[in-house]
PDB file of C-alpha atoms in Angstrom:
ATOM      1  CA  MET A  23      41.799  96.809 -16.757  1.00  0.00           C
ATOM      2  CA  LYS A  24      40.736  96.133 -20.299  1.00  0.00           C
ATOM      3  CA  THR A  25      39.443  92.712 -19.263  1.00  0.00           C
ATOM      4  CA  VAL A  26      37.284  94.237 -16.525  1.00  0.00           C
ATOM      5  CA  LEU A  27      35.730  96.750 -18.936  1.00  0.00           C
ATOM      6  CA  LEU A  28      34.889  93.973 -21.383  1.00  0.00           C
ATOM      7  CA  THR A  29      33.218  91.970 -18.604  1.00  0.00           C
ATOM      8  CA  LEU A  30      31.079  94.928 -17.542  1.00  0.00           C
ATOM      9  CA  LEU A  31      30.087  95.652 -21.125  1.00  0.00           C
ATOM     10  CA  SER A  32      29.065  92.011 -21.618  1.00  0.00           C
ATOM     11  CA  ALA A  33      26.888  92.035 -18.498  1.00  0.00           C
ATOM     12  CA  ALA A  34      25.217  95.260 -19.567  1.00  0.00           C
ATOM     13  CA  THR A  35      24.518  93.787 -22.979  1.00  0.00           C
ATOM     14  CA  ILE A  36      22.901  90.704 -21.450  1.00  0.00           C
ATOM     15  CA  LEU A  37      20.683  92.802 -19.115  1.00  0.00           C
ATOM     16  CA  ALA A  38      19.684  95.100 -21.956  1.00  0.00           C
ATOM     17  CA  ALA A  39      18.737  92.135 -24.104  1.00  0.00           C
ATOM     18  CA  GLY A  40      16.398  90.682 -21.410  1.00  0.00           C
ATOM     19  CA  ALA A  41      14.719  93.917 -20.383  1.00  0.00           C
ATOM     20  CA  ALA A  42      11.834  95.569 -22.217  1.00  0.00           C
ATOM     21  CA  PRO A  43      12.726  98.820 -23.935  1.00  0.00           C
ATOM     22  CA  SER A  44      11.809 101.902 -21.919  1.00  0.00           C
ATOM     23  CA  LYS A  45       9.759 104.704 -23.349  1.00  0.00           C
ATOM     24  CA  ALA A  46       9.517 108.334 -22.369  1.00  0.00           C
ATOM     25  CA  GLU A  47       5.813 108.035 -21.398  1.00  0.00           C
ATOM     26  CA  ASP A  48       6.458 105.123 -19.027  1.00  0.00           C
ATOM     27  CA  ARG A  49       7.007 107.490 -16.151  1.00  0.00           C
ATOM     28  CA  TYR A  50       3.363 108.674 -16.494  1.00  0.00           C
ATOM     29  CA  ALA A  51       1.818 105.143 -16.527  1.00  0.00           C
ATOM     30  CA  ASP A  52      -0.145 103.818 -13.524  1.00  0.00           C
ATOM     31  CA  ARG A  53       2.039 101.787 -11.302  1.00  0.00           C
ATOM     32  CA  PRO A  54       0.766  98.321 -10.317  1.00  0.00           C
ATOM     33  CA  PRO A  55      -0.811  98.318  -6.821  1.00  0.00           C
ATOM     34  CA  VAL A  56       1.183  97.165  -3.855  1.00  0.00           C
ATOM     35  CA  MET A  57      -0.174  93.841  -2.580  1.00  0.00           C
ATOM     36  CA  VAL A  58       0.108  92.123   0.760  1.00  0.00           C
ATOM     37  CA  SER A  59      -0.048  88.360   0.937  1.00  0.00           C
ATOM     38  CA  PRO A  60      -3.617  87.211   1.792  1.00  0.00           C
ATOM     39  CA  ASP A  61      -2.166  84.321   3.771  1.00  0.00           C
ATOM     40  CA  LEU A  62      -1.666  85.973   7.146  1.00  0.00           C
ATOM     41  CA  SER A  63       0.355  83.012   8.346  1.00  0.00           C
ATOM     42  CA  ALA A  64       2.954  83.694   5.668  1.00  0.00           C
ATOM     43  CA  PRO A  65       5.589  86.436   5.989  1.00  0.00           C
ATOM     44  CA  TRP A  66       4.398  89.918   5.047  1.00  0.00           C
ATOM     45  CA  VAL A  67       6.092  90.067   1.653  1.00  0.00           C
ATOM     46  CA  LEU A  68       5.432  92.945  -0.704  1.00  0.00           C
ATOM     47  CA  GLN A  69       4.312  91.648  -4.071  1.00  0.00           C
ATOM     48  CA  LEU A  70       3.985  93.214  -7.489  1.00  0.00           C
ATOM     49  CA  GLY A  71       1.297  92.449 -10.013  1.00  0.00           C
ATOM     50  CA  ARG A  72      -2.470  91.954  -9.768  1.00  0.00           C
ATOM     51  CA  ALA A  73      -2.714  88.649  -7.946  1.00  0.00           C
ATOM     52  CA  PRO A  74      -5.882  88.318  -5.743  1.00  0.00           C
ATOM     53  CA  GLY A  75      -5.340  89.647  -2.279  1.00  0.00           C
ATOM     54  CA  ILE A  76      -5.772  92.651  -0.069  1.00  0.00           C
ATOM     55  CA  VAL A  77      -4.887  95.941  -1.717  1.00  0.00           C
ATOM     56  CA  ARG A  78      -3.518  98.791   0.324  1.00  0.00           C
ATOM     57  CA  GLN A  79      -4.775 102.099  -0.990  1.00  0.00           C
ATOM     58  CA  ASN A  80      -4.468 105.360   0.894  1.00  0.00           C
ATOM     59  CA  ARG A  81      -3.660 103.419   4.066  1.00  0.00           C
ATOM     60  CA  GLN A  82      -7.070 101.669   4.027  1.00  0.00           C
ATOM     61  CA  VAL A  83      -7.582  97.922   3.658  1.00  0.00           C
ATOM     62  CA  VAL A  84     -10.047  97.219   0.867  1.00  0.00           C
ATOM     63  CA  GLN A  85     -11.135  93.855  -0.485  1.00  0.00           C
ATOM     64  CA  GLN A  86     -11.256  93.231  -4.209  1.00  0.00           C
ATOM     65  CA  PRO A  87     -14.733  92.636  -5.669  1.00  0.00           C
ATOM     66  CA  GLN A  88     -13.947  88.968  -6.353  1.00  0.00           C
ATOM     67  CA  GLN A  89     -13.230  88.290  -2.697  1.00  0.00           C
ATOM     68  CA  ARG A  90     -16.178  90.341  -1.476  1.00  0.00           C
ATOM     69  CA  LEU A  91     -18.550  88.302  -3.611  1.00  0.00           C
ATOM     70  CA  ARG A  92     -16.945  85.089  -2.564  1.00  0.00           C
ATOM     71  CA  TYR A  93     -17.182  85.607   1.190  1.00  0.00           C
ATOM     72  CA  ALA A  94     -20.225  87.863   1.501  1.00  0.00           C
ATOM     73  CA  GLN A  95     -23.043  86.336   3.580  1.00  0.00           C
ATOM     74  CA  PRO A  96     -26.656  86.703   2.426  1.00  0.00           C
ATOM     75  CA  GLN A  97     -28.470  89.335   4.441  1.00  0.00           C
ATOM     76  CA  GLN A  98     -31.115  87.852   6.700  1.00  0.00           C
ATOM     77  CA  PRO A  99     -34.527  89.498   6.352  1.00  0.00           C
ATOM     78  CA  ASP A 100     -36.169  91.067   9.362  1.00  0.00           C
ATOM     79  CA  ARG A 101     -38.465  88.271  10.525  1.00  0.00           C
ATOM     80  CA  VAL A 102     -40.973  90.565  12.171  1.00  0.00           C
ATOM     81  CA  GLN A 103     -41.176  92.864   9.163  1.00  0.00           C
ATOM     82  CA  THR A 104     -41.332  89.934   6.737  1.00  0.00           C
ATOM     83  CA  ALA A 105     -44.122  88.296   8.733  1.00  0.00           C
ATOM     84  CA  ALA A 106     -46.030  91.550   8.793  1.00  0.00           C
ATOM     85  CA  VAL A 107     -45.689  91.922   5.027  1.00  0.00           C
ATOM     86  CA  GLN A 108     -46.417  88.294   4.186  1.00  0.00           C
ATOM     87  CA  ALA A 109     -49.260  87.753   6.668  1.00  0.00           C
ATOM     88  CA  PRO A 110     -52.620  87.731   4.918  1.00  0.00           C
ATOM     89  CA  ALA A 111     -54.961  90.547   5.791  1.00  0.00           C
ATOM     90  CA  ARG A 112     -57.463  89.402   8.397  1.00  0.00           C
ATOM     91  CA  ARG A 113     -60.952  90.723   8.475  1.00  0.00           C
ATOM     92  CA  MET A 114     -61.753  92.346  11.778  1.00  0.00           C
ATOM     93  CA  VAL A 115     -64.771  90.785  13.488  1.00  0.00           C
ATOM     94  CA  MET A 116     -66.462  93.348  15.687  1.00  0.00           C
ATOM     95  CA  ARG A 117     -68.228  91.792  18.649  1.00  0.00           C
ATOM     96  CA  PRO A 118     -71.033  93.698  20.367  1.00  0.00           C
ATOM     97  CA  GLN A 119     -69.822  95.325  23.566  1.00  0.00           C
ATOM     98  CA  ILE A 120     -71.520  94.423  26.829  1.00  0.00           C
ATOM     99  CA  ASN A 121     -73.815  97.097  28.194  1.00  0.00           C
ATOM    100  CA  PRO A 122     -72.176  98.614  31.311  1.00  0.00           C
ATOM    101  CA  ILE A 123     -75.411  98.028  33.204  1.00  0.00           C
ATOM    102  CA  TYR A 124     -74.528  94.333  33.276  1.00  0.00           C
ATOM    103  CA  LEU A 125     -71.158  94.838  34.945  1.00  0.00           C
ATOM    104  CA  PRO A 126     -70.906  93.903  38.667  1.00  0.00           C
ATOM    105  CA  GLN A 127     -72.045  96.609  41.061  1.00  0.00           C
ATOM    106  CA  GLU A 128     -73.478  97.157  44.531  1.00  0.00           C
ATOM    107  CA  VAL A 129     -77.196  98.018  44.480  1.00  0.00           C
ATOM    108  CA  ALA A 130     -80.028  98.537  46.931  1.00  0.00           C
ATOM    109  CA  TYR A 131     -82.118  95.395  47.446  1.00  0.00           C
ATOM    110  CA  SER A 132     -85.505  95.144  49.137  1.00  0.00           C
ATOM    111  CA  GLY A 133     -86.302  91.457  48.667  1.00  0.00           C
ATOM    112  CA  SER A 134     -87.232  89.112  51.494  1.00  0.00           C
ATOM    113  CA  GLN A 135     -84.380  86.629  50.954  1.00  0.00           C
ATOM    114  CA  LYS A 136     -81.778  86.386  53.654  1.00  0.00           C
ATOM    115  CA  PRO A 137     -78.130  87.395  53.049  1.00  0.00           C
ATOM    116  CA  GLY A 138     -76.109  84.812  51.131  1.00  0.00           C
ATOM    117  CA  THR A 139     -79.019  83.812  48.888  1.00  0.00           C
ATOM    118  CA  ILE A 140     -78.650  84.005  45.106  1.00  0.00           C
ATOM    119  CA  VAL A 141     -81.657  85.432  43.269  1.00  0.00           C
ATOM    120  CA  ILE A 142     -81.814  85.292  39.461  1.00  0.00           C
ATOM    121  CA  ASP A 143     -84.265  87.540  37.619  1.00  0.00           C
ATOM    122  CA  THR A 144     -84.632  85.925  34.178  1.00  0.00           C
ATOM    123  CA  THR A 145     -86.779  88.803  32.901  1.00  0.00           C
ATOM    124  CA  GLN A 146     -84.229  91.541  33.583  1.00  0.00           C
ATOM    125  CA  ASN A 147     -81.215  89.202  33.219  1.00  0.00           C
ATOM    126  CA  PHE A 148     -79.682  90.026  36.588  1.00  0.00           C
ATOM    127  CA  LEU A 149     -78.232  87.793  39.301  1.00  0.00           C
ATOM    128  CA  TYR A 150     -78.268  89.162  42.836  1.00  0.00           C
ATOM    129  CA  LEU A 151     -76.127  87.934  45.704  1.00  0.00           C
ATOM    130  CA  VAL A 152     -78.062  89.216  48.683  1.00  0.00           C
ATOM    131  CA  GLU A 153     -76.007  91.047  51.311  1.00  0.00           C
ATOM    132  CA  LYS A 154     -76.736  92.661  54.664  1.00  0.00           C
ATOM    133  CA  ASP A 155     -78.301  96.069  55.269  1.00  0.00           C
ATOM    134  CA  GLY A 156     -80.614  96.049  52.261  1.00  0.00           C
ATOM    135  CA  LYS A 157     -77.885  95.676  49.660  1.00  0.00           C
ATOM    136  CA  ALA A 158     -76.924  93.118  47.033  1.00  0.00           C
ATOM    137  CA  ARG A 159     -74.115  92.495  44.616  1.00  0.00           C
ATOM    138  CA  ARG A 160     -75.631  92.461  41.135  1.00  0.00           C
ATOM    139  CA  TYR A 161     -74.224  90.751  38.028  1.00  0.00           C
ATOM    140  CA  GLY A 162     -75.467  90.655  34.451  1.00  0.00           C
ATOM    141  CA  VAL A 163     -76.348  87.175  33.154  1.00  0.00           C
ATOM    142  CA  GLY A 164     -77.515  85.377  30.041  1.00  0.00           C
ATOM    143  CA  THR A 165     -80.659  83.309  30.554  1.00  0.00           C
ATOM    144  CA  GLY A 166     -82.826  80.731  28.775  1.00  0.00           C
ATOM    145  CA  LYS A 167     -83.981  81.595  25.288  1.00  0.00           C
ATOM    146  CA  PRO A 168     -87.693  81.349  24.415  1.00  0.00           C
ATOM    147  CA  GLY A 169     -88.914  77.847  25.108  1.00  0.00           C
ATOM    148  CA  PHE A 170     -86.177  77.224  27.680  1.00  0.00           C
ATOM    149  CA  GLU A 171     -87.309  79.527  30.483  1.00  0.00           C
ATOM    150  CA  TRP A 172     -87.793  78.049  33.924  1.00  0.00           C
ATOM    151  CA  ALA A 173     -88.248  79.081  37.547  1.00  0.00           C
ATOM    152  CA  GLY A 174     -87.655  77.362  40.860  1.00  0.00           C
ATOM    153  CA  THR A 175     -85.511  77.102  43.964  1.00  0.00           C
ATOM    154  CA  HIS A 176     -82.459  74.858  44.288  1.00  0.00           C
ATOM    155  CA  LYS A 177     -79.262  74.647  46.250  1.00  0.00           C
ATOM    156  CA  ILE A 178     -75.736  74.598  44.873  1.00  0.00           C
ATOM    157  CA  SER A 179     -74.856  70.891  44.872  1.00  0.00           C
ATOM    158  CA  GLN A 180     -71.251  71.183  43.638  1.00  0.00           C
ATOM    159  CA  LYS A 181     -68.670  73.650  42.368  1.00  0.00           C
ATOM    160  CA  LYS A 182     -66.116  73.024  39.636  1.00  0.00           C
ATOM    161  CA  GLU A 183     -63.200  74.992  38.233  1.00  0.00           C
ATOM    162  CA  TRP A 184     -62.817  74.822  34.442  1.00  0.00           C
ATOM    163  CA  PRO A 185     -65.556  72.178  34.207  1.00  0.00           C
ATOM    164  CA  GLU A 186     -65.760  69.622  31.426  1.00  0.00           C
ATOM    165  CA  TRP A 187     -68.831  69.684  29.232  1.00  0.00           C
ATOM    166  CA  ARG A 188     -71.034  66.660  28.488  1.00  0.00           C
ATOM    167  CA  PRO A 189     -74.038  67.953  26.553  1.00  0.00           C
ATOM    168  CA  PRO A 190     -77.211  65.904  27.214  1.00  0.00           C
ATOM    169  CA  ALA A 191     -78.485  63.593  24.511  1.00  0.00           C
ATOM    170  CA  GLU A 192     -81.518  65.828  23.956  1.00  0.00           C
ATOM    171  CA  MET A 193     -79.298  68.805  23.185  1.00  0.00           C
ATOM    172  CA  ILE A 194     -77.089  66.771  20.852  1.00  0.00           C
ATOM    173  CA  ALA A 195     -80.124  65.557  18.899  1.00  0.00           C
ATOM    174  CA  ARG A 196     -81.711  69.018  18.833  1.00  0.00           C
ATOM    175  CA  GLU A 197     -78.583  70.685  17.498  1.00  0.00           C
ATOM    176  CA  ALA A 198     -77.924  67.886  14.980  1.00  0.00           C
ATOM    177  CA  ALA A 199     -81.347  68.558  13.469  1.00  0.00           C
ATOM    178  CA  LYS A 200     -80.112  72.099  12.809  1.00  0.00           C
ATOM    179  CA  GLY A 201     -76.926  70.834  11.176  1.00  0.00           C
ATOM    180  CA  ARG A 202     -74.742  71.633  14.189  1.00  0.00           C
ATOM    181  CA  TYR A 203     -72.989  68.613  15.642  1.00  0.00           C
ATOM    182  CA  LEU A 204     -71.879  68.780  19.259  1.00  0.00           C
ATOM    183  CA  PRO A 205     -69.192  66.632  20.879  1.00  0.00           C
ATOM    184  CA  THR A 206     -70.239  64.126  23.509  1.00  0.00           C
ATOM    185  CA  TYR A 207     -67.422  65.383  25.746  1.00  0.00           C
ATOM    186  CA  LEU A 208     -65.257  68.483  25.855  1.00  0.00           C
ATOM    187  CA  ALA A 209     -62.482  68.981  28.396  1.00  0.00           C
ATOM    188  CA  GLY A 210     -62.391  72.155  30.450  1.00  0.00           C
ATOM    189  CA  GLY A 211     -60.555  75.137  29.015  1.00  0.00           C
ATOM    190  CA  ILE A 212     -60.880  78.396  27.137  1.00  0.00           C
ATOM    191  CA  GLU A 213     -62.819  76.775  24.273  1.00  0.00           C
ATOM    192  CA  ASN A 214     -65.285  75.112  26.620  1.00  0.00           C
ATOM    193  CA  PRO A 215     -68.706  76.841  26.583  1.00  0.00           C
ATOM    194  CA  LEU A 216     -69.024  76.398  30.384  1.00  0.00           C
ATOM    195  CA  GLY A 217     -66.155  78.811  30.903  1.00  0.00           C
ATOM    196  CA  ALA A 218     -63.966  79.143  33.973  1.00  0.00           C
ATOM    197  CA  ARG A 219     -66.343  78.007  36.752  1.00  0.00           C
ATOM    198  CA  ALA A 220     -69.627  76.164  37.205  1.00  0.00           C
ATOM    199  CA  LEU A 221     -72.102  76.064  40.099  1.00  0.00           C
ATOM    200  CA  TYR A 222     -74.417  73.059  39.716  1.00  0.00           C
ATOM    201  CA  LEU A 223     -78.048  73.511  40.774  1.00  0.00           C
ATOM    202  CA  GLY A 224     -79.393  70.545  42.717  1.00  0.00           C
ATOM    203  CA  SER A 225     -79.839  67.417  40.614  1.00  0.00           C
ATOM    204  CA  THR A 226     -80.922  69.357  37.526  1.00  0.00           C
ATOM    205  CA  LEU A 227     -78.951  69.815  34.322  1.00  0.00           C
ATOM    206  CA  TYR A 228     -78.841  73.545  34.962  1.00  0.00           C
ATOM    207  CA  ARG A 229     -75.763  75.440  36.082  1.00  0.00           C
ATOM    208  CA  ILE A 230     -74.547  78.930  36.734  1.00  0.00           C
ATOM    209  CA  HIS A 231     -71.405  78.994  34.634  1.00  0.00           C
ATOM    210  CA  GLY A 232     -68.961  81.162  32.709  1.00  0.00           C
ATOM    211  CA  THR A 233     -68.904  81.619  28.968  1.00  0.00           C
ATOM    212  CA  ASN A 234     -66.463  82.163  26.114  1.00  0.00           C
ATOM    213  CA  GLN A 235     -69.086  84.441  24.523  1.00  0.00           C
ATOM    214  CA  PRO A 236     -69.260  87.374  26.949  1.00  0.00           C
ATOM    215  CA  TRP A 237     -71.089  89.566  24.421  1.00  0.00           C
ATOM    216  CA  THR A 238     -74.205  87.395  24.975  1.00  0.00           C
ATOM    217  CA  ILE A 239     -74.586  88.585  28.570  1.00  0.00           C
ATOM    218  CA  GLY A 240     -77.877  90.431  29.040  1.00  0.00           C
ATOM    219  CA  GLY A 241     -79.807  88.307  26.540  1.00  0.00           C
ATOM    220  CA  ALA A 242     -81.997  85.221  26.421  1.00  0.00           C
ATOM    221  CA  VAL A 243     -79.439  82.952  24.804  1.00  0.00           C
ATOM    222  CA  SER A 244     -79.021  79.631  26.623  1.00  0.00           C
ATOM    223  CA  SER A 245     -80.781  76.285  26.872  1.00  0.00           C
ATOM    224  CA  GLY A 246     -81.733  77.064  30.461  1.00  0.00           C
ATOM    225  CA  CYS A 247     -78.358  77.544  32.143  1.00  0.00           C
ATOM    226  CA  ILE A 248     -77.355  80.891  33.630  1.00  0.00           C
ATOM    227  CA  ARG A 249     -74.336  82.423  31.895  1.00  0.00           C
ATOM    228  CA  MET A 250     -71.906  84.909  33.407  1.00  0.00           C
ATOM    229  CA  ARG A 251     -68.718  86.537  32.216  1.00  0.00           C
ATOM    230  CA  ASN A 252     -65.741  84.414  33.255  1.00  0.00           C
ATOM    231  CA  GLU A 253     -64.385  87.089  35.588  1.00  0.00           C
ATOM    232  CA  ASP A 254     -67.817  87.458  37.197  1.00  0.00           C
ATOM    233  CA  VAL A 255     -68.450  83.766  37.737  1.00  0.00           C
ATOM    234  CA  VAL A 256     -64.992  83.453  39.299  1.00  0.00           C
ATOM    235  CA  ASP A 257     -65.893  86.292  41.679  1.00  0.00           C
ATOM    236  CA  LEU A 258     -69.235  84.685  42.582  1.00  0.00           C
ATOM    237  CA  TYR A 259     -67.589  81.260  42.946  1.00  0.00           C
ATOM    238  CA  GLU A 260     -65.321  82.641  45.674  1.00  0.00           C
ATOM    239  CA  ARG A 261     -68.208  84.252  47.566  1.00  0.00           C
ATOM    240  CA  VAL A 262     -70.613  81.283  47.860  1.00  0.00           C
ATOM    241  CA  ASN A 263     -70.406  77.723  49.115  1.00  0.00           C
ATOM    242  CA  VAL A 264     -72.028  74.383  48.334  1.00  0.00           C
ATOM    243  CA  GLY A 265     -75.466  74.483  49.925  1.00  0.00           C
ATOM    244  CA  THR A 266     -76.202  78.093  48.971  1.00  0.00           C
ATOM    245  CA  THR A 267     -79.839  78.652  48.029  1.00  0.00           C
ATOM    246  CA  VAL A 268     -80.508  79.773  44.442  1.00  0.00           C
ATOM    247  CA  GLU A 269     -83.930  81.201  43.580  1.00  0.00           C
ATOM    248  CA  VAL A 270     -84.781  81.629  39.913  1.00  0.00           C
ATOM    249  CA  ILE A 271     -87.749  83.920  39.200  1.00  0.00           C
ATOM    250  CA  GLN A 272     -89.523  85.011  36.034  1.00  0.00           C
TER     251      GLN A 272
END
């Protein structure tokens, strides 16, 4: 019995020697947080201390700041908003609006031309497609500027959709003298000054064609050709055939 007591006393002495002395205020100190191993493949072992990991506080899983900084992904900016902010301010260019009088409309017509004939009044800047019963479909057009007026009667020799443009040598030289250099060829398309359709008049260089400058309709603006809005020349294109008579009057 005495031997057993001595053994117990020795063990207690050894434990007391290795342990830190306890103080009365220790029971009021903050306890170290309870950690869970960050390696989810490892067993869920409770750990003591402040090793990096996931801290369980009030039953919520919260990441430590070190981990949040380490794994946080940079926030992607809103591309639309960024583009709107970064895009340079563009100056608004206000184009003159076409006068409604030059929009297509049915009108009374008392001319002597038979139905199906195209009549172009270069003074009033109107094109008439003569119809039956004293009526005509009227379109606004752009006509030859001063020095480029002409009159005469021709027939439509060919029709083209989105025609290419080959300005004549005289036009190229005339524009070059003004400091404006024209291409010798331009494929059909939105940027082409002949627009969406072209009706060629006999063997002349003149055409009834569309334009990418619709605000010029109603004026004397061309080098002799007859301009129409693209939507109007498409409409006229569908209504007439090769061989249609075109009468240009002043």
